[in-house]
mmCIF file with all atom_site columns, C-alpha atoms in Angstrom:
data_model
loop_
_atom_site.group_PDB
_atom_site.id
_atom_site.type_symbol
_atom_site.label_atom_id
_atom_site.label_alt_id
_atom_site.label_comp_id
_atom_site.label_asym_id
_atom_site.label_entity_id
_atom_site.label_seq_id
_atom_site.pdbx_PDB_ins_code
_atom_site.Cartn_x
_atom_site.Cartn_y
_atom_site.Cartn_z
_atom_site.occupancy
_atom_site.B_iso_or_equiv
_atom_site.pdbx_formal_charge
_atom_site.auth_seq_id
_atom_site.auth_comp_id
_atom_site.auth_asym_id
_atom_site.auth_atom_id
_atom_site.pdbx_PDB_model_num
ATOM 1   C CA . ILE E 1 1   ? 0.000   0.000  0.000   1.00 48.00 ? 30  ILE E CA 1
ATOM 2   C CA . LEU E 1 2   ? 1.526   3.281  -1.104  1.00 65.00 ? 31  LEU E CA 1
ATOM 3   C CA . ASN E 1 3   ? 1.548   6.407  1.023   1.00 88.00 ? 32  ASN E CA 1
ATOM 4   C CA . VAL E 1 4   ? -0.678  9.453  1.092   1.00 94.00 ? 33  VAL E CA 1
ATOM 5   C CA . GLU E 1 5   ? 1.415   12.599 1.443   1.00 95.00 ? 34  GLU E CA 1
ATOM 6   C CA . GLN E 1 6   ? 0.230   15.951 2.736   1.00 96.00 ? 35  GLN E CA 1
ATOM 7   C CA . SER E 1 7   ? 2.060   19.239 2.472   1.00 96.00 ? 36  SER E CA 1
ATOM 8   C CA . PRO E 1 8   ? 2.939   21.400 4.164   1.00 97.00 ? 37  PRO E CA 1
ATOM 9   C CA . GLN E 1 9   ? 3.185   19.694 7.547   1.00 95.00 ? 38  GLN E CA 1
ATOM 10  C CA . SER E 1 10  ? 2.150   22.924 9.274   1.00 96.00 ? 39  SER E CA 1
ATOM 11  C CA . LEU E 1 11  ? 1.085   26.364 8.219   1.00 95.00 ? 40  LEU E CA 1
ATOM 12  C CA . HIS E 1 12  ? 0.691   29.715 9.981   1.00 97.00 ? 41  HIS E CA 1
ATOM 13  C CA . VAL E 1 13  ? -1.752  32.052 8.276   1.00 97.00 ? 42  VAL E CA 1
ATOM 14  C CA . GLN E 1 14  ? -2.872  35.545 9.172   1.00 97.00 ? 43  GLN E CA 1
ATOM 15  C CA . GLU E 1 15  ? -6.573  35.937 9.929   1.00 97.00 ? 44  GLU E CA 1
ATOM 16  C CA . GLY E 1 16  ? -8.376  37.053 6.798   1.00 97.00 ? 45  GLY E CA 1
ATOM 17  C CA . ASP E 1 17  ? -5.842  35.557 4.401   1.00 97.00 ? 46  ASP E CA 1
ATOM 18  C CA . SER E 1 18  ? -6.677  32.655 2.113   1.00 97.00 ? 47  SER E CA 1
ATOM 19  C CA . THR E 1 19  ? -4.642  29.488 2.053   1.00 97.00 ? 48  THR E CA 1
ATOM 20  C CA . ASN E 1 20  ? -4.412  26.080 0.461   1.00 97.00 ? 49  ASN E CA 1
ATOM 21  C CA . PHE E 1 21  ? -2.641  22.778 0.984   1.00 95.00 ? 50  PHE E CA 1
ATOM 22  C CA . THR E 1 22  ? -2.065  19.588 -0.890  1.00 98.00 ? 51  THR E CA 1
ATOM 23  C CA . CYS E 1 23  ? -2.807  15.904 -0.620  1.00 98.00 ? 52  CYS E CA 1
ATOM 24  C CA . SER E 1 24  ? -0.982  13.483 -2.939  1.00 97.00 ? 53  SER E CA 1
ATOM 25  C CA . PHE E 1 25  ? -2.215  9.925  -3.289  1.00 96.00 ? 54  PHE E CA 1
ATOM 26  C CA . PRO E 1 26  ? -1.625  6.858  -5.457  1.00 91.00 ? 55  PRO E CA 1
ATOM 27  C CA . SER E 1 27  ? -3.592  7.370  -8.655  1.00 89.00 ? 56  SER E CA 1
ATOM 28  C CA . SER E 1 28  ? -3.806  3.769  -9.854  1.00 87.00 ? 57  SER E CA 1
ATOM 29  C CA . ASN E 1 29  ? -7.158  2.081  -9.204  1.00 90.00 ? 58  ASN E CA 1
ATOM 30  C CA . PHE E 1 30  ? -8.259  5.133  -7.224  1.00 93.00 ? 59  PHE E CA 1
ATOM 31  C CA . TYR E 1 31  ? -11.685 5.011  -5.625  1.00 94.00 ? 60  TYR E CA 1
ATOM 32  C CA . ALA E 1 32  ? -12.270 7.891  -3.185  1.00 95.00 ? 61  ALA E CA 1
ATOM 33  C CA . LEU E 1 33  ? -10.561 10.832 -1.508  1.00 96.00 ? 62  LEU E CA 1
ATOM 34  C CA . HIS E 1 34  ? -11.674 12.022 1.936   1.00 97.00 ? 63  HIS E CA 1
ATOM 35  C CA . TRP E 1 35  ? -10.902 15.290 3.724   1.00 98.00 ? 64  TRP E CA 1
ATOM 36  C CA . TYR E 1 36  ? -11.396 15.643 7.486   1.00 97.00 ? 65  TYR E CA 1
ATOM 37  C CA . ARG E 1 37  ? -10.897 18.504 9.914   1.00 97.00 ? 66  ARG E CA 1
ATOM 38  C CA . TRP E 1 38  ? -9.583  17.653 13.371  1.00 95.00 ? 67  TRP E CA 1
ATOM 39  C CA . GLU E 1 39  ? -9.794  20.357 15.982  1.00 95.00 ? 68  GLU E CA 1
ATOM 40  C CA . THR E 1 40  ? -7.900  20.040 19.241  1.00 90.00 ? 69  THR E CA 1
ATOM 41  C CA . ALA E 1 41  ? -9.823  18.101 21.900  1.00 89.00 ? 70  ALA E CA 1
ATOM 42  C CA . LYS E 1 42  ? -12.483 17.106 19.383  1.00 92.00 ? 71  LYS E CA 1
ATOM 43  C CA . SER E 1 43  ? -13.009 14.211 16.974  1.00 92.00 ? 72  SER E CA 1
ATOM 44  C CA . PRO E 1 44  ? -12.198 14.321 13.272  1.00 94.00 ? 73  PRO E CA 1
ATOM 45  C CA . GLU E 1 45  ? -15.097 15.681 11.260  1.00 96.00 ? 74  GLU E CA 1
ATOM 46  C CA . ALA E 1 46  ? -15.723 14.932 7.604   1.00 96.00 ? 75  ALA E CA 1
ATOM 47  C CA . LEU E 1 47  ? -15.425 17.820 5.163   1.00 97.00 ? 76  LEU E CA 1
ATOM 48  C CA . PHE E 1 48  ? -15.619 16.179 1.758   1.00 97.00 ? 77  PHE E CA 1
ATOM 49  C CA . VAL E 1 49  ? -15.708 12.789 0.087   1.00 96.00 ? 78  VAL E CA 1
ATOM 50  C CA . MET E 1 50  ? -14.773 12.957 -3.578  1.00 96.00 ? 79  MET E CA 1
ATOM 51  C CA . THR E 1 51  ? -14.627 10.301 -6.253  1.00 95.00 ? 80  THR E CA 1
ATOM 52  C CA . LEU E 1 52  ? -14.744 11.927 -9.700  1.00 94.00 ? 81  LEU E CA 1
ATOM 53  C CA . ASN E 1 53  ? -11.791 13.392 -11.555 1.00 95.00 ? 82  ASN E CA 1
ATOM 54  C CA . GLY E 1 54  ? -12.167 17.159 -11.830 1.00 95.00 ? 83  GLY E CA 1
ATOM 55  C CA . ASP E 1 55  ? -14.707 17.258 -9.018  1.00 96.00 ? 84  ASP E CA 1
ATOM 56  C CA . GLU E 1 56  ? -14.870 20.393 -6.908  1.00 97.00 ? 85  GLU E CA 1
ATOM 57  C CA . LYS E 1 57  ? -16.783 20.588 -3.634  1.00 97.00 ? 86  LYS E CA 1
ATOM 58  C CA . LYS E 1 58  ? -17.514 23.562 -1.415  1.00 97.00 ? 87  LYS E CA 1
ATOM 59  C CA . LYS E 1 59  ? -18.684 24.009 2.158   1.00 96.00 ? 88  LYS E CA 1
ATOM 60  C CA . GLY E 1 60  ? -18.853 27.651 3.219   1.00 96.00 ? 89  GLY E CA 1
ATOM 61  C CA . ARG E 1 61  ? -15.374 29.153 2.887   1.00 97.00 ? 90  ARG E CA 1
ATOM 62  C CA . ILE E 1 62  ? -13.729 25.777 2.334   1.00 98.00 ? 91  ILE E CA 1
ATOM 63  C CA . SER E 1 63  ? -13.469 24.058 -1.028  1.00 98.00 ? 92  SER E CA 1
ATOM 64  C CA . ALA E 1 64  ? -11.581 21.112 -2.476  1.00 98.00 ? 93  ALA E CA 1
ATOM 65  C CA . THR E 1 65  ? -10.578 19.930 -5.930  1.00 98.00 ? 94  THR E CA 1
ATOM 66  C CA . LEU E 1 66  ? -9.620  16.488 -7.140  1.00 98.00 ? 95  LEU E CA 1
ATOM 67  C CA . ASN E 1 67  ? -7.291  15.283 -9.895  1.00 97.00 ? 96  ASN E CA 1
ATOM 68  C CA . THR E 1 68  ? -7.383  11.502 -9.979  1.00 96.00 ? 97  THR E CA 1
ATOM 69  C CA . LYS E 1 69  ? -5.171  11.153 -13.062 1.00 95.00 ? 98  LYS E CA 1
ATOM 70  C CA . GLU E 1 70  ? -2.176  12.819 -11.434 1.00 95.00 ? 99  GLU E CA 1
ATOM 71  C CA . GLY E 1 71  ? -3.100  11.863 -7.883  1.00 96.00 ? 100 GLY E CA 1
ATOM 72  C CA . TYR E 1 72  ? -3.598  15.105 -5.981  1.00 96.00 ? 101 TYR E CA 1
ATOM 73  C CA . SER E 1 73  ? -6.255  17.120 -4.220  1.00 98.00 ? 102 SER E CA 1
ATOM 74  C CA . TYR E 1 74  ? -6.152  20.709 -3.005  1.00 98.00 ? 103 TYR E CA 1
ATOM 75  C CA . LEU E 1 75  ? -8.031  22.102 -0.038  1.00 98.00 ? 104 LEU E CA 1
ATOM 76  C CA . TYR E 1 76  ? -8.681  25.858 -0.094  1.00 98.00 ? 105 TYR E CA 1
ATOM 77  C CA . ILE E 1 77  ? -9.765  28.076 2.775   1.00 98.00 ? 106 ILE E CA 1
ATOM 78  C CA . LYS E 1 78  ? -10.908 31.566 1.848   1.00 98.00 ? 107 LYS E CA 1
ATOM 79  C CA . GLY E 1 79  ? -10.634 34.379 4.386   1.00 97.00 ? 108 GLY E CA 1
ATOM 80  C CA . SER E 1 80  ? -9.210  32.290 7.245   1.00 97.00 ? 109 SER E CA 1
ATOM 81  C CA . GLN E 1 81  ? -10.817 32.657 10.653  1.00 97.00 ? 110 GLN E CA 1
ATOM 82  C CA . PRO E 1 82  ? -9.483  31.574 14.072  1.00 95.00 ? 111 PRO E CA 1
ATOM 83  C CA . GLU E 1 83  ? -12.010 28.733 14.141  1.00 95.00 ? 112 GLU E CA 1
ATOM 84  C CA . ASP E 1 84  ? -10.306 27.259 11.075  1.00 97.00 ? 113 ASP E CA 1
ATOM 85  C CA . SER E 1 85  ? -7.306  26.362 13.219  1.00 97.00 ? 114 SER E CA 1
ATOM 86  C CA . ALA E 1 86  ? -7.151  22.564 13.103  1.00 97.00 ? 115 ALA E CA 1
ATOM 87  C CA . THR E 1 87  ? -5.316  19.650 11.561  1.00 96.00 ? 116 THR E CA 1
ATOM 88  C CA . TYR E 1 88  ? -6.638  18.797 8.115   1.00 97.00 ? 117 TYR E CA 1
ATOM 89  C CA . LEU E 1 89  ? -6.389  15.141 7.183   1.00 96.00 ? 118 LEU E CA 1
ATOM 90  C CA . CYS E 1 90  ? -6.836  13.520 3.823   1.00 96.00 ? 119 CYS E CA 1
ATOM 91  C CA . ALA E 1 91  ? -7.204  9.837  3.076   1.00 95.00 ? 120 ALA E CA 1
ATOM 92  C CA . SER E 1 92  ? -7.559  7.874  -0.137  1.00 94.00 ? 121 SER E CA 1
ATOM 93  C CA . SER E 1 93  ? -8.798  4.432  -1.018  1.00 92.00 ? 122 SER E CA 1
ATOM 94  C CA . ASP E 1 94  ? -8.389  2.201  -4.032  1.00 89.00 ? 123 ASP E CA 1
ATOM 95  C CA . VAL E 1 95  ? -10.237 -0.785 -5.379  1.00 88.00 ? 124 VAL E CA 1
ATOM 96  C CA . ASP E 1 96  ? -7.309  -3.197 -5.155  1.00 86.00 ? 125 ASP E CA 1
ATOM 97  C CA . SER E 1 97  ? -6.882  -2.791 -1.398  1.00 84.00 ? 126 SER E CA 1
ATOM 98  C CA . ASN E 1 98  ? -10.554 -3.486 -0.726  1.00 84.00 ? 127 ASN E CA 1
ATOM 99  C CA . TYR E 1 99  ? -11.259 0.222  -0.263  1.00 87.00 ? 128 TYR E CA 1
ATOM 100 C CA . GLN E 1 100 ? -8.950  0.501  2.735   1.00 88.00 ? 129 GLN E CA 1
ATOM 101 C CA . LEU E 1 101 ? -8.499  4.191  3.630   1.00 89.00 ? 130 LEU E CA 1
ATOM 102 C CA . ILE E 1 102 ? -4.871  5.266  3.700   1.00 90.00 ? 131 ILE E CA 1
ATOM 103 C CA . TRP E 1 103 ? -4.380  8.387  5.796   1.00 92.00 ? 132 TRP E CA 1
ATOM 104 C CA . GLY E 1 104 ? -1.947  11.237 5.381   1.00 93.00 ? 133 GLY E CA 1
ATOM 105 C CA . ALA E 1 105 ? -0.150  12.697 8.397   1.00 92.00 ? 134 ALA E CA 1
ATOM 106 C CA . GLY E 1 106 ? -2.156  15.919 8.157   1.00 95.00 ? 135 GLY E CA 1
ATOM 107 C CA . THR E 1 107 ? -1.528  19.638 7.707   1.00 96.00 ? 136 THR E CA 1
ATOM 108 C CA . LYS E 1 108 ? -1.695  21.600 10.945  1.00 96.00 ? 137 LYS E CA 1
ATOM 109 C CA . LEU E 1 109 ? -3.182  25.029 10.277  1.00 98.00 ? 138 LEU E CA 1
ATOM 110 C CA . ILE E 1 110 ? -2.760  27.844 12.785  1.00 97.00 ? 139 ILE E CA 1
ATOM 111 C CA . ILE E 1 111 ? -4.602  31.109 12.202  1.00 97.00 ? 140 ILE E CA 1
ATOM 112 C CA . LYS E 1 112 ? -2.918  34.145 13.733  1.00 93.00 ? 141 LYS E CA 1
ATOM 113 C CA . PRO E 1 113 ? -5.357  36.877 14.847  1.00 89.00 ? 142 PRO E CA 1
ATOM 114 C CA . LYS C 2 1   ? -29.543 11.281 15.847  1.00 63.00 ? 25  LYS C CA 1
ATOM 115 C CA . ALA C 2 2   ? -27.102 9.878  18.383  1.00 77.00 ? 26  ALA C CA 1
ATOM 116 C CA . GLY C 2 3   ? -23.448 9.981  17.381  1.00 93.00 ? 27  GLY C CA 1
ATOM 117 C CA . VAL C 2 4   ? -20.721 7.388  17.719  1.00 97.00 ? 28  VAL C CA 1
ATOM 118 C CA . THR C 2 5   ? -20.218 6.423  21.357  1.00 97.00 ? 29  THR C CA 1
ATOM 119 C CA . GLN C 2 6   ? -16.977 5.086  22.736  1.00 97.00 ? 30  GLN C CA 1
ATOM 120 C CA . THR C 2 7   ? -16.537 3.691  26.225  1.00 97.00 ? 31  THR C CA 1
ATOM 121 C CA . PRO C 2 8   ? -14.727 4.176  28.428  1.00 97.00 ? 32  PRO C CA 1
ATOM 122 C CA . ARG C 2 9   ? -13.378 7.669  27.736  1.00 96.00 ? 33  ARG C CA 1
ATOM 123 C CA . TYR C 2 10  ? -10.288 7.211  29.902  1.00 97.00 ? 34  TYR C CA 1
ATOM 124 C CA . LEU C 2 11  ? -8.478  4.118  31.066  1.00 96.00 ? 35  LEU C CA 1
ATOM 125 C CA . ILE C 2 12  ? -5.313  3.408  33.017  1.00 98.00 ? 36  ILE C CA 1
ATOM 126 C CA . LYS C 2 13  ? -3.864  -0.086 32.818  1.00 98.00 ? 37  LYS C CA 1
ATOM 127 C CA . THR C 2 14  ? -0.670  -1.810 33.915  1.00 98.00 ? 38  THR C CA 1
ATOM 128 C CA . ARG C 2 15  ? 1.831   -3.408 31.557  1.00 98.00 ? 39  ARG C CA 1
ATOM 129 C CA . GLY C 2 16  ? 0.918   -6.993 30.808  1.00 98.00 ? 40  GLY C CA 1
ATOM 130 C CA . GLN C 2 17  ? -2.786  -6.517 31.377  1.00 98.00 ? 41  GLN C CA 1
ATOM 131 C CA . GLN C 2 18  ? -5.401  -6.697 28.662  1.00 98.00 ? 42  GLN C CA 1
ATOM 132 C CA . VAL C 2 19  ? -8.055  -4.139 27.787  1.00 98.00 ? 43  VAL C CA 1
ATOM 133 C CA . THR C 2 20  ? -11.334 -4.053 25.869  1.00 98.00 ? 44  THR C CA 1
ATOM 134 C CA . LEU C 2 21  ? -12.668 -0.877 24.299  1.00 98.00 ? 45  LEU C CA 1
ATOM 135 C CA . SER C 2 22  ? -16.201 -0.483 22.991  1.00 98.00 ? 46  SER C CA 1
ATOM 136 C CA . CYS C 2 23  ? -17.685 1.455  20.099  1.00 98.00 ? 47  CYS C CA 1
ATOM 137 C CA . SER C 2 24  ? -21.384 1.916  19.364  1.00 97.00 ? 48  SER C CA 1
ATOM 138 C CA . PRO C 2 25  ? -21.892 3.221  15.829  1.00 97.00 ? 49  PRO C CA 1
ATOM 139 C CA . ILE C 2 26  ? -24.613 5.474  14.520  1.00 96.00 ? 50  ILE C CA 1
ATOM 140 C CA . SER C 2 27  ? -27.826 3.538  14.026  1.00 95.00 ? 51  SER C CA 1
ATOM 141 C CA . GLY C 2 28  ? -27.915 1.947  10.582  1.00 93.00 ? 52  GLY C CA 1
ATOM 142 C CA . HIS C 2 29  ? -24.171 2.162  10.010  1.00 94.00 ? 53  HIS C CA 1
ATOM 143 C CA . ARG C 2 30  ? -22.634 -1.178 9.148   1.00 94.00 ? 54  ARG C CA 1
ATOM 144 C CA . SER C 2 31  ? -18.956 -0.270 9.120   1.00 95.00 ? 55  SER C CA 1
ATOM 145 C CA . VAL C 2 32  ? -16.829 0.366  12.189  1.00 97.00 ? 56  VAL C CA 1
ATOM 146 C CA . SER C 2 33  ? -13.143 1.162  11.864  1.00 96.00 ? 57  SER C CA 1
ATOM 147 C CA . TRP C 2 34  ? -10.555 1.627  14.609  1.00 97.00 ? 58  TRP C CA 1
ATOM 148 C CA . TYR C 2 35  ? -7.550  3.936  14.747  1.00 96.00 ? 59  TYR C CA 1
ATOM 149 C CA . GLN C 2 36  ? -4.649  4.658  17.068  1.00 96.00 ? 60  GLN C CA 1
ATOM 150 C CA . GLN C 2 37  ? -3.268  8.142  17.509  1.00 93.00 ? 61  GLN C CA 1
ATOM 151 C CA . THR C 2 38  ? -0.053  8.786  19.425  1.00 90.00 ? 62  THR C CA 1
ATOM 152 C CA . PRO C 2 39  ? 1.619   12.176 20.009  1.00 82.00 ? 63  PRO C CA 1
ATOM 153 C CA . GLY C 2 40  ? 3.148   13.467 16.806  1.00 75.00 ? 64  GLY C CA 1
ATOM 154 C CA . GLN C 2 41  ? 1.579   10.721 14.709  1.00 79.00 ? 65  GLN C CA 1
ATOM 155 C CA . GLY C 2 42  ? -1.385  10.802 12.411  1.00 79.00 ? 66  GLY C CA 1
ATOM 156 C CA . LEU C 2 43  ? -4.170  8.283  12.458  1.00 88.00 ? 67  LEU C CA 1
ATOM 157 C CA . GLN C 2 44  ? -2.865  4.739  12.317  1.00 91.00 ? 68  GLN C CA 1
ATOM 158 C CA . PHE C 2 45  ? -5.448  2.307  10.963  1.00 93.00 ? 69  PHE C CA 1
ATOM 159 C CA . LEU C 2 46  ? -6.056  -0.770 13.088  1.00 96.00 ? 70  LEU C CA 1
ATOM 160 C CA . PHE C 2 47  ? -8.924  -2.595 11.404  1.00 94.00 ? 71  PHE C CA 1
ATOM 161 C CA . GLU C 2 48  ? -12.363 -2.249 9.878   1.00 95.00 ? 72  GLU C CA 1
ATOM 162 C CA . TYR C 2 49  ? -15.403 -4.412 10.467  1.00 96.00 ? 73  TYR C CA 1
ATOM 163 C CA . PHE C 2 50  ? -18.341 -4.518 8.112   1.00 94.00 ? 74  PHE C CA 1
ATOM 164 C CA . SER C 2 51  ? -21.425 -6.609 8.842   1.00 93.00 ? 75  SER C CA 1
ATOM 165 C CA . GLU C 2 52  ? -19.565 -8.616 11.505  1.00 95.00 ? 76  GLU C CA 1
ATOM 166 C CA . THR C 2 53  ? -16.643 -9.458 9.200   1.00 95.00 ? 77  THR C CA 1
ATOM 167 C CA . GLN C 2 54  ? -13.161 -8.002 9.355   1.00 95.00 ? 78  GLN C CA 1
ATOM 168 C CA . ARG C 2 55  ? -12.771 -6.207 6.074   1.00 92.00 ? 79  ARG C CA 1
ATOM 169 C CA . ASN C 2 56  ? -9.309  -4.720 6.364   1.00 92.00 ? 80  ASN C CA 1
ATOM 170 C CA . LYS C 2 57  ? -6.473  -4.845 8.848   1.00 93.00 ? 81  LYS C CA 1
ATOM 171 C CA . GLY C 2 58  ? -3.590  -2.460 9.456   1.00 93.00 ? 82  GLY C CA 1
ATOM 172 C CA . ASN C 2 59  ? -0.007  -3.286 10.397  1.00 92.00 ? 83  ASN C CA 1
ATOM 173 C CA . PHE C 2 60  ? -0.414  -3.939 14.092  1.00 95.00 ? 84  PHE C CA 1
ATOM 174 C CA . PRO C 2 61  ? 0.705   -7.014 16.026  1.00 97.00 ? 85  PRO C CA 1
ATOM 175 C CA . GLY C 2 62  ? -1.677  -9.830 16.808  1.00 96.00 ? 86  GLY C CA 1
ATOM 176 C CA . ARG C 2 63  ? -2.123  -8.459 20.341  1.00 98.00 ? 87  ARG C CA 1
ATOM 177 C CA . PHE C 2 64  ? -4.626  -6.095 18.774  1.00 98.00 ? 88  PHE C CA 1
ATOM 178 C CA . SER C 2 65  ? -7.882  -7.759 17.849  1.00 97.00 ? 89  SER C CA 1
ATOM 179 C CA . GLY C 2 66  ? -11.461 -6.793 17.348  1.00 97.00 ? 90  GLY C CA 1
ATOM 180 C CA . ARG C 2 67  ? -14.909 -8.016 16.620  1.00 97.00 ? 91  ARG C CA 1
ATOM 181 C CA . GLN C 2 68  ? -18.299 -6.718 15.588  1.00 97.00 ? 92  GLN C CA 1
ATOM 182 C CA . PHE C 2 69  ? -21.646 -7.873 16.831  1.00 97.00 ? 93  PHE C CA 1
ATOM 183 C CA . SER C 2 70  ? -24.917 -8.288 14.952  1.00 95.00 ? 94  SER C CA 1
ATOM 184 C CA . ASN C 2 71  ? -26.089 -4.855 16.152  1.00 94.00 ? 95  ASN C CA 1
ATOM 185 C CA . SER C 2 72  ? -22.910 -3.363 14.596  1.00 95.00 ? 96  SER C CA 1
ATOM 186 C CA . ARG C 2 73  ? -21.377 -2.511 17.969  1.00 97.00 ? 97  ARG C CA 1
ATOM 187 C CA . SER C 2 74  ? -17.680 -3.260 17.942  1.00 98.00 ? 98  SER C CA 1
ATOM 188 C CA . GLU C 2 75  ? -15.073 -4.058 20.520  1.00 98.00 ? 99  GLU C CA 1
ATOM 189 C CA . MET C 2 76  ? -11.322 -3.800 20.313  1.00 98.00 ? 100 MET C CA 1
ATOM 190 C CA . ASN C 2 77  ? -9.073  -5.865 22.548  1.00 98.00 ? 101 ASN C CA 1
ATOM 191 C CA . VAL C 2 78  ? -5.410  -5.355 23.305  1.00 98.00 ? 102 VAL C CA 1
ATOM 192 C CA . SER C 2 79  ? -3.666  -8.136 25.194  1.00 96.00 ? 103 SER C CA 1
ATOM 193 C CA . THR C 2 80  ? -0.355  -8.038 27.057  1.00 97.00 ? 104 THR C CA 1
ATOM 194 C CA . LEU C 2 81  ? -0.286  -4.258 27.142  1.00 98.00 ? 105 LEU C CA 1
ATOM 195 C CA . GLU C 2 82  ? 2.985   -2.440 26.524  1.00 97.00 ? 106 GLU C CA 1
ATOM 196 C CA . LEU C 2 83  ? 3.923   1.118  27.457  1.00 97.00 ? 107 LEU C CA 1
ATOM 197 C CA . GLY C 2 84  ? 3.885   2.008  23.754  1.00 95.00 ? 108 GLY C CA 1
ATOM 198 C CA . ASP C 2 85  ? 0.202   1.154  23.545  1.00 97.00 ? 109 ASP C CA 1
ATOM 199 C CA . SER C 2 86  ? -0.588  4.367  25.402  1.00 97.00 ? 110 SER C CA 1
ATOM 200 C CA . ALA C 2 87  ? -2.592  6.356  22.890  1.00 97.00 ? 111 ALA C CA 1
ATOM 201 C CA . LEU C 2 88  ? -5.932  7.796  21.892  1.00 96.00 ? 112 LEU C CA 1
ATOM 202 C CA . TYR C 2 89  ? -8.044  5.104  20.263  1.00 98.00 ? 113 TYR C CA 1
ATOM 203 C CA . LEU C 2 90  ? -10.726 6.345  17.920  1.00 97.00 ? 114 LEU C CA 1
ATOM 204 C CA . CYS C 2 91  ? -13.468 4.484  16.214  1.00 97.00 ? 115 CYS C CA 1
ATOM 205 C CA . ALA C 2 92  ? -15.511 5.653  13.271  1.00 97.00 ? 116 ALA C CA 1
ATOM 206 C CA . SER C 2 93  ? -18.724 4.413  11.746  1.00 96.00 ? 117 SER C CA 1
ATOM 207 C CA . SER C 2 94  ? -20.016 4.792  8.230   1.00 94.00 ? 118 SER C CA 1
ATOM 208 C CA . LEU C 2 95  ? -23.013 3.708  6.239   1.00 90.00 ? 119 LEU C CA 1
ATOM 209 C CA . ALA C 2 96  ? -20.964 1.850  3.649   1.00 86.00 ? 120 ALA C CA 1
ATOM 210 C CA . GLY C 2 97  ? -17.335 0.750  3.915   1.00 86.00 ? 121 GLY C CA 1
ATOM 211 C CA . VAL C 2 98  ? -15.148 3.460  5.441   1.00 84.00 ? 122 VAL C CA 1
ATOM 212 C CA . GLY C 2 99  ? -13.101 3.886  2.250   1.00 85.00 ? 123 GLY C CA 1
ATOM 213 C CA . GLU C 2 100 ? -16.101 4.134  -0.018  1.00 85.00 ? 124 GLU C CA 1
ATOM 214 C CA . ASN C 2 101 ? -18.021 7.247  -0.968  1.00 84.00 ? 125 ASN C CA 1
ATOM 215 C CA . THR C 2 102 ? -19.681 7.917  2.375   1.00 89.00 ? 126 THR C CA 1
ATOM 216 C CA . GLU C 2 103 ? -18.218 9.977  5.175   1.00 93.00 ? 127 GLU C CA 1
ATOM 217 C CA . ALA C 2 104 ? -17.062 8.489  8.445   1.00 94.00 ? 128 ALA C CA 1
ATOM 218 C CA . PHE C 2 105 ? -18.292 9.737  11.808  1.00 96.00 ? 129 PHE C CA 1
ATOM 219 C CA . PHE C 2 106 ? -15.819 9.541  14.635  1.00 96.00 ? 130 PHE C CA 1
ATOM 220 C CA . GLY C 2 107 ? -16.373 8.945  18.322  1.00 97.00 ? 131 GLY C CA 1
ATOM 221 C CA . GLN C 2 108 ? -14.763 10.986 21.095  1.00 95.00 ? 132 GLN C CA 1
ATOM 222 C CA . GLY C 2 109 ? -12.080 8.370  21.601  1.00 96.00 ? 133 GLY C CA 1
ATOM 223 C CA . THR C 2 110 ? -10.734 6.351  24.495  1.00 97.00 ? 134 THR C CA 1
ATOM 224 C CA . ARG C 2 111 ? -7.539  7.666  26.064  1.00 97.00 ? 135 ARG C CA 1
ATOM 225 C CA . LEU C 2 112 ? -5.540  4.625  27.194  1.00 98.00 ? 136 LEU C CA 1
ATOM 226 C CA . THR C 2 113 ? -2.571  5.057  29.499  1.00 97.00 ? 137 THR C CA 1
ATOM 227 C CA . VAL C 2 114 ? -0.349  2.064  30.221  1.00 98.00 ? 138 VAL C CA 1
ATOM 228 C CA . VAL C 2 115 ? 1.847   2.379  33.313  1.00 97.00 ? 139 VAL C CA 1
#
């Protein structure tokens, strides 16, 4: 099972600025890409589940894109707010591994007021 | 609707003992997956159960085992505890398999400390 890579590992962003980070995953036999937000002292919470190449999903100020052919997804946050501070996890699955989710190590986002 | 419930929330055990953690999924969810999180590490996948069958298993020693009951509740057992087993253990439930196109809902976790 190949790795899911997330970059950067951590990110400090000024309140009000927009930001984005990357998730790279194995593209062969791809099935689904998941994004989760994990706030300190809480449980991970699903943001998006994406399966189609070129798909773009949006939830409020957060959006994500998916490129299954080259094996990457971007997560964008527009106008960062302090409540966006969290670790953002992505995970991908493929058909060959019986849809097992492989998790990245996460991008820790800190919003500076 | 009620969320994913994990019990107990906190646990302190001694090296060599065994421990059982419980996870009650959201009603109607057939998949329960288990994860270990240690300081500085991401989520490490333990195993997934779907309709009482183990569907996938991560790279953990045989001391880690699990099962799922007919009501979809799942238990995870760790035998012969080691200090390195101290971690937050999370479970997640989903309508379909956890890696498929439905989102997973996580419980609050069980914080296990081995002394």
